[in-house]
Structures are given as C-alpha cells and as structure tokens.
XYZ file of N, CA and C in Angstrom:
366
model
N -18.057 -0.842 0.007
C -17.511 -0.604 1.319
C -17.374 0.903 1.496
N -17.990 1.438 2.531
C -17.939 2.860 2.837
C -17.110 3.042 4.097
N -16.063 3.870 4.001
C -15.129 4.039 5.110
C -14.890 5.523 5.355
N -14.979 5.916 6.622
C -14.701 7.286 7.043
C -13.346 7.291 7.741
N -12.466 8.172 7.307
C -11.170 8.313 7.971
C -11.312 9.233 9.177
N -10.780 8.815 10.317
C -10.733 9.729 11.451
C -9.379 10.429 11.458
N -9.160 11.330 12.399
C -7.928 12.131 12.395
C -6.675 11.283 12.579
N -6.781 10.172 13.313
C -5.622 9.298 13.524
C -5.302 8.504 12.249
N -6.321 8.101 11.526
C -6.099 7.407 10.252
C -5.478 8.356 9.234
N -5.923 9.611 9.237
C -5.351 10.593 8.311
C -3.874 10.831 8.624
N -3.562 10.963 9.901
C -2.155 11.153 10.291
C -1.330 9.927 9.926
N -1.905 8.750 10.123
C -1.202 7.507 9.791
C -0.944 7.417 8.292
N -1.923 7.838 7.488
C -1.735 7.826 6.030
C -0.580 8.736 5.643
N -0.516 9.890 6.271
C 0.566 10.827 5.983
C 1.923 10.336 6.438
N 1.920 9.441 7.430
C 3.174 8.899 7.954
C 3.572 7.594 7.277
N 2.795 7.171 6.271
C 3.159 5.977 5.507
C 2.587 4.675 6.021
N 1.521 4.725 6.820
C 0.877 3.507 7.306
C 0.397 2.680 6.109
N 0.877 1.449 6.009
C 0.581 0.613 4.844
C -0.907 0.268 4.739
N -1.591 0.087 5.849
C -3.019 -0.242 5.796
C -3.841 0.953 5.320
N -3.492 2.138 5.788
C -4.178 3.350 5.317
C -3.910 3.555 3.829
N -2.694 3.309 3.396
C -2.343 3.443 1.983
C -3.138 2.475 1.123
N -3.344 1.268 1.615
C -4.135 0.283 0.860
C -5.585 0.735 0.716
N -6.146 1.326 1.780
C -7.517 1.834 1.689
C -7.623 2.914 0.628
N -6.668 3.823 0.627
C -6.671 4.914 -0.342
C -6.558 4.356 -1.757
N -5.690 3.392 -1.946
C -5.536 2.770 -3.268
C -6.827 2.085 -3.698
N -7.439 1.322 -2.797
C -8.680 0.619 -3.159
C -9.788 1.584 -3.526
N -9.909 2.678 -2.762
C -10.964 3.658 -3.046
C -10.770 4.290 -4.424
N -9.530 4.381 -4.850
C -9.237 4.959 -6.162
C -9.385 3.932 -7.288
N -8.985 2.694 -7.027
C -8.861 1.712 -8.109
C -9.989 0.697 -8.210
N -10.746 0.490 -7.148
C -11.749 -0.577 -7.165
C -13.168 -0.035 -7.031
N -14.057 -0.561 -7.832
C -15.466 -0.190 -7.734
C -16.038 -0.669 -6.410
N -16.923 0.115 -5.839
C -17.583 -0.279 -4.600
C -16.836 0.095 -3.332
N -15.686 0.731 -3.452
C -14.920 1.197 -2.287
C -14.999 2.716 -2.244
N -15.478 3.246 -1.123
C -15.657 4.687 -0.968
C -14.969 5.129 0.316
N -14.159 6.168 0.207
C -13.394 6.677 1.338
C -13.778 8.140 1.551
N -14.151 8.475 2.805
C -14.647 9.809 3.116
C -13.738 10.507 4.124
N -13.570 11.812 3.907
C -12.792 12.656 4.805
C -13.687 13.808 5.256
N -14.279 13.714 6.450
C -15.106 14.818 6.941
C -14.254 16.075 7.144
N -14.795 17.228 6.777
C -14.049 18.485 6.833
C -13.485 18.776 8.226
N -14.267 18.552 9.267
C -13.780 18.834 10.625
C -12.622 17.912 11.007
N -12.628 16.710 10.500
C -11.531 15.774 10.756
C -10.281 16.235 10.015
N -10.455 16.717 8.787
C -9.315 17.246 8.034
C -8.638 18.390 8.785
N -9.432 19.252 9.405
C -8.866 20.378 10.167
C -7.995 19.865 11.311
N -8.517 18.928 12.088
C -7.749 18.394 13.223
C -6.501 17.649 12.763
N -6.626 16.894 11.703
C -5.468 16.160 11.185
C -4.396 17.132 10.697
N -4.833 18.224 10.081
C -3.876 19.206 9.574
C -3.212 19.975 10.707
N -3.917 20.192 11.787
C -3.307 20.848 12.952
C -2.202 19.983 13.530
N -2.448 18.683 13.563
C -1.453 17.752 14.116
C -0.292 17.532 13.156
N -0.579 17.528 11.872
C 0.452 17.276 10.849
C 0.167 18.194 9.666
N 0.749 19.406 9.671
C 0.469 20.374 8.609
C 0.704 19.794 7.209
N -0.242 20.095 6.325
C -0.182 19.599 4.953
C -1.051 18.383 4.715
N -1.515 17.751 5.793
C -2.329 16.537 5.678
C -3.636 16.802 4.928
N -4.323 17.873 5.290
C -5.627 18.151 4.675
C -5.502 18.377 3.177
N -4.555 19.198 2.779
C -4.383 19.481 1.358
C -4.008 18.221 0.589
N -3.135 17.418 1.174
C -2.704 16.183 0.512
C -3.874 15.215 0.334
N -4.603 14.935 1.406
C -5.707 13.971 1.317
C -6.826 14.471 0.408
N -7.132 15.758 0.496
C -8.217 16.314 -0.325
C -7.887 16.248 -1.812
N -6.610 16.194 -2.141
C -6.195 16.138 -3.546
C -6.221 14.726 -4.117
N -6.337 13.714 -3.274
C -6.327 12.334 -3.757
C -7.653 11.999 -4.437
N -7.610 11.359 -5.599
C -8.832 11.111 -6.366
C -9.805 10.131 -5.722
N -9.372 9.271 -4.840
C -10.270 8.277 -4.262
C -10.956 8.724 -2.983
N -10.723 9.962 -2.559
C -11.273 10.440 -1.289
C -12.323 11.518 -1.543
N -13.466 11.369 -0.892
C -14.534 12.355 -0.979
C -14.535 13.174 0.308
N -14.369 14.482 0.173
C -14.417 15.370 1.335
C -15.882 15.663 1.640
N -16.256 15.474 2.904
C -17.635 15.718 3.330
C -17.718 17.087 3.993
N -18.553 17.955 3.437
C -18.740 19.295 3.981
C -19.479 19.251 5.312
N -19.385 20.347 6.024
C -20.129 20.492 7.270
C -21.471 21.131 6.923
N -22.433 20.262 6.540
C -23.760 20.752 6.209
C -24.567 20.924 7.500
N -25.808 21.347 7.394
C -26.612 21.622 8.583
C -26.778 20.405 9.490
N -27.155 19.217 8.964
C -27.268 18.064 9.865
C -25.953 17.727 10.569
N -24.833 17.854 9.862
C -23.529 17.590 10.481
C -23.222 18.644 11.536
N -23.529 19.906 11.253
C -23.275 20.981 12.218
C -24.085 20.767 13.491
N -25.323 20.336 13.348
C -26.151 20.067 14.525
C -25.592 18.896 15.327
N -25.078 17.882 14.652
C -24.458 16.748 15.350
C -23.186 17.185 16.060
N -22.393 18.024 15.405
C -21.140 18.515 15.981
C -21.418 19.357 17.222
N -22.471 20.158 17.182
C -22.802 21.046 18.294
C -23.108 20.290 19.584
N -23.463 19.016 19.477
C -23.836 18.234 20.652
C -22.677 17.441 21.244
N -21.491 17.527 20.648
C -20.364 16.706 21.083
C -19.223 17.573 21.612
N -18.237 16.918 22.221
C -17.077 17.616 22.776
C -16.095 18.064 21.700
N -15.775 17.165 20.765
C -14.803 17.515 19.737
C -15.472 17.489 18.368
N -15.119 18.437 17.545
C -15.714 18.553 16.223
C -15.313 17.392 15.338
N -14.055 17.003 15.407
C -13.566 15.940 14.517
C -14.294 14.626 14.780
N -14.335 14.205 16.027
C -14.998 12.941 16.358
C -16.488 13.003 16.034
N -17.113 14.130 16.323
C -18.548 14.273 16.059
C -18.843 14.216 14.559
N -18.003 14.862 13.752
C -18.247 14.847 12.302
C -17.995 13.456 11.727
N -16.967 12.778 12.217
C -16.697 11.409 11.756
C -17.847 10.479 12.141
N -18.308 10.588 13.382
C -19.418 9.739 13.838
C -20.679 10.019 13.020
N -20.960 11.279 12.780
C -22.125 11.645 11.970
C -22.000 11.061 10.554
N -20.811 11.160 9.974
C -20.587 10.656 8.611
C -20.742 9.143 8.519
N -20.525 8.445 9.626
C -20.617 6.982 9.621
C -22.045 6.465 9.801
N -22.968 7.337 10.118
C -24.347 6.908 10.342
C -25.023 6.552 9.015
N -26.019 5.684 9.058
C -26.739 5.308 7.828
C -27.399 6.521 7.159
N -27.411 6.496 5.849
C -28.069 7.526 5.028
C -28.810 6.801 3.907
N -29.647 7.501 3.160
C -30.296 6.837 2.024
C -29.280 6.260 1.027
N -28.150 6.931 0.849
C -27.108 6.435 -0.063
C -26.300 5.293 0.539
N -26.203 5.276 1.867
C -25.429 4.257 2.593
C -26.309 3.679 3.703
N -27.284 2.839 3.366
C -28.208 2.332 4.380
C -27.521 1.543 5.495
N -26.370 0.963 5.189
C -25.624 0.227 6.210
C -24.649 1.096 6.976
N -24.628 2.392 6.675
C -23.681 3.295 7.315
C -22.277 3.081 6.771
N -21.320 3.564 7.515
C -19.919 3.439 7.123
C -19.109 2.992 8.323
N -17.926 2.500 8.046
C -16.985 2.071 9.077
C -15.990 3.201 9.284
N -15.583 3.425 10.528
C -14.565 4.436 10.804
C -13.208 3.754 10.858
N -12.298 4.200 9.983
C -10.929 3.694 9.980
C -10.107 4.540 10.943
N -9.317 3.875 11.778
C -8.567 4.571 12.816
C -7.341 3.775 13.243
N -6.380 4.458 13.834
C -5.268 3.770 14.505
C -5.420 3.918 16.010
N -6.550 4.480 16.446
C -6.840 4.649 17.871
C -8.240 4.122 18.171
N -8.449 2.801 18.046
C -9.803 2.253 18.212
C -10.406 2.506 19.594
N -9.567 2.659 20.599
C -10.078 2.914 21.952
C -10.849 4.236 22.023
N -10.555 5.171 21.115
C -11.257 6.458 21.084
C -12.734 6.301 20.716
N -13.075 5.181 20.117
C -14.435 4.970 19.637
C -15.247 4.027 20.522
N -14.647 3.547 21.601
C -15.368 2.633 22.501
C -16.604 3.322 23.072
N -17.709 2.590 23.064
C -18.958 3.107 23.603
C -19.739 4.001 22.657
N -19.241 4.177 21.460
C -19.944 4.995 20.471
C -20.645 4.071 19.477
N -21.744 4.548 18.881
C -22.517 3.699 17.961
C -21.940 3.653 16.547
N -20.680 3.174 16.437
C -20.013 3.074 15.135
C -19.253 1.755 15.043
N -19.028 1.337 13.802
C -18.155 0.185 13.554
C -16.768 0.732 13.265
N -15.751 0.010 13.701
C -14.369 0.501 13.597
C -13.506 -0.489 12.828
N -12.646 0.068 11.971
C -11.631 -0.698 11.256
C -10.294 -0.242 11.800
N -9.612 -1.139 12.521
C -8.335 -0.816 13.156
C -7.205 -0.876 12.125
N -6.533 0.238 11.911
C -5.439 0.324 10.957
C -4.071 0.197 11.631
N -4.074 -0.195 12.893
C -2.812 -0.351 13.590
C -2.033 -1.498 12.959
N -0.783 -1.214 12.536
C -0.002 -2.289 11.880
C 0.383 -3.397 12.846
C-alpha cells in the first residue's frame, strides 16, 4: 500500500488524529506499507503548524520525496505547490505501477483530480 500524505493529513497527524497515527505505525511496522511526505507538502504543513515537517521527517516509516525535475515541472503547472507535489507523487511510477493513494482530512480538496483519496476524517 503506497500512501501520500497531504498537508491536511500531516496537520491531523500532529494534532493526534488516530487514523493518521495508525498509518504512520503501519508504515513503520508492517511490510508492504509505504508512507510518503512530498517536500512541498511538508513546507505547507509546517507553515500551518510549526514543527510538523521536522517531526514527520524524523519518523522512520515516512519517506520524504524531494522536488526533483519531474516534480518541479508538475508543480509549475498548478496553483499550489503542496497539492501539485502530492498529486505528482500519487501518479504511477515504475516502482508503484498502481500509483499511490492520497491520505487527507479534506477530501473535497481533491474532487475532480486524477487521484484516489483515503479520508482520514474521524
């Protein structure tokens, strides 16, 4: 299972959201669970809740995704960097042919976009 955290999921994790906490635990403890934190999303989450980026990046089950050239080109075509980087990270790749699911507490933000969403709203 490949899951990308969006800025709302990151904020929810920092605020003690039990569903976000379970994802983080599974990514650390169970084989086949992968949790990704795109760098641009970390920036937005940290702006909203200072300390979020450093905390999440330090967790062993989370992989921080850099803003490489393909991601930068995807970001350049969108309104917000965080949403664009998360959407780009969720697209299929050779390593993740099925793509990834975006975990969020604001599923309405993803309506009309070509991504699958995991609602973390309690």
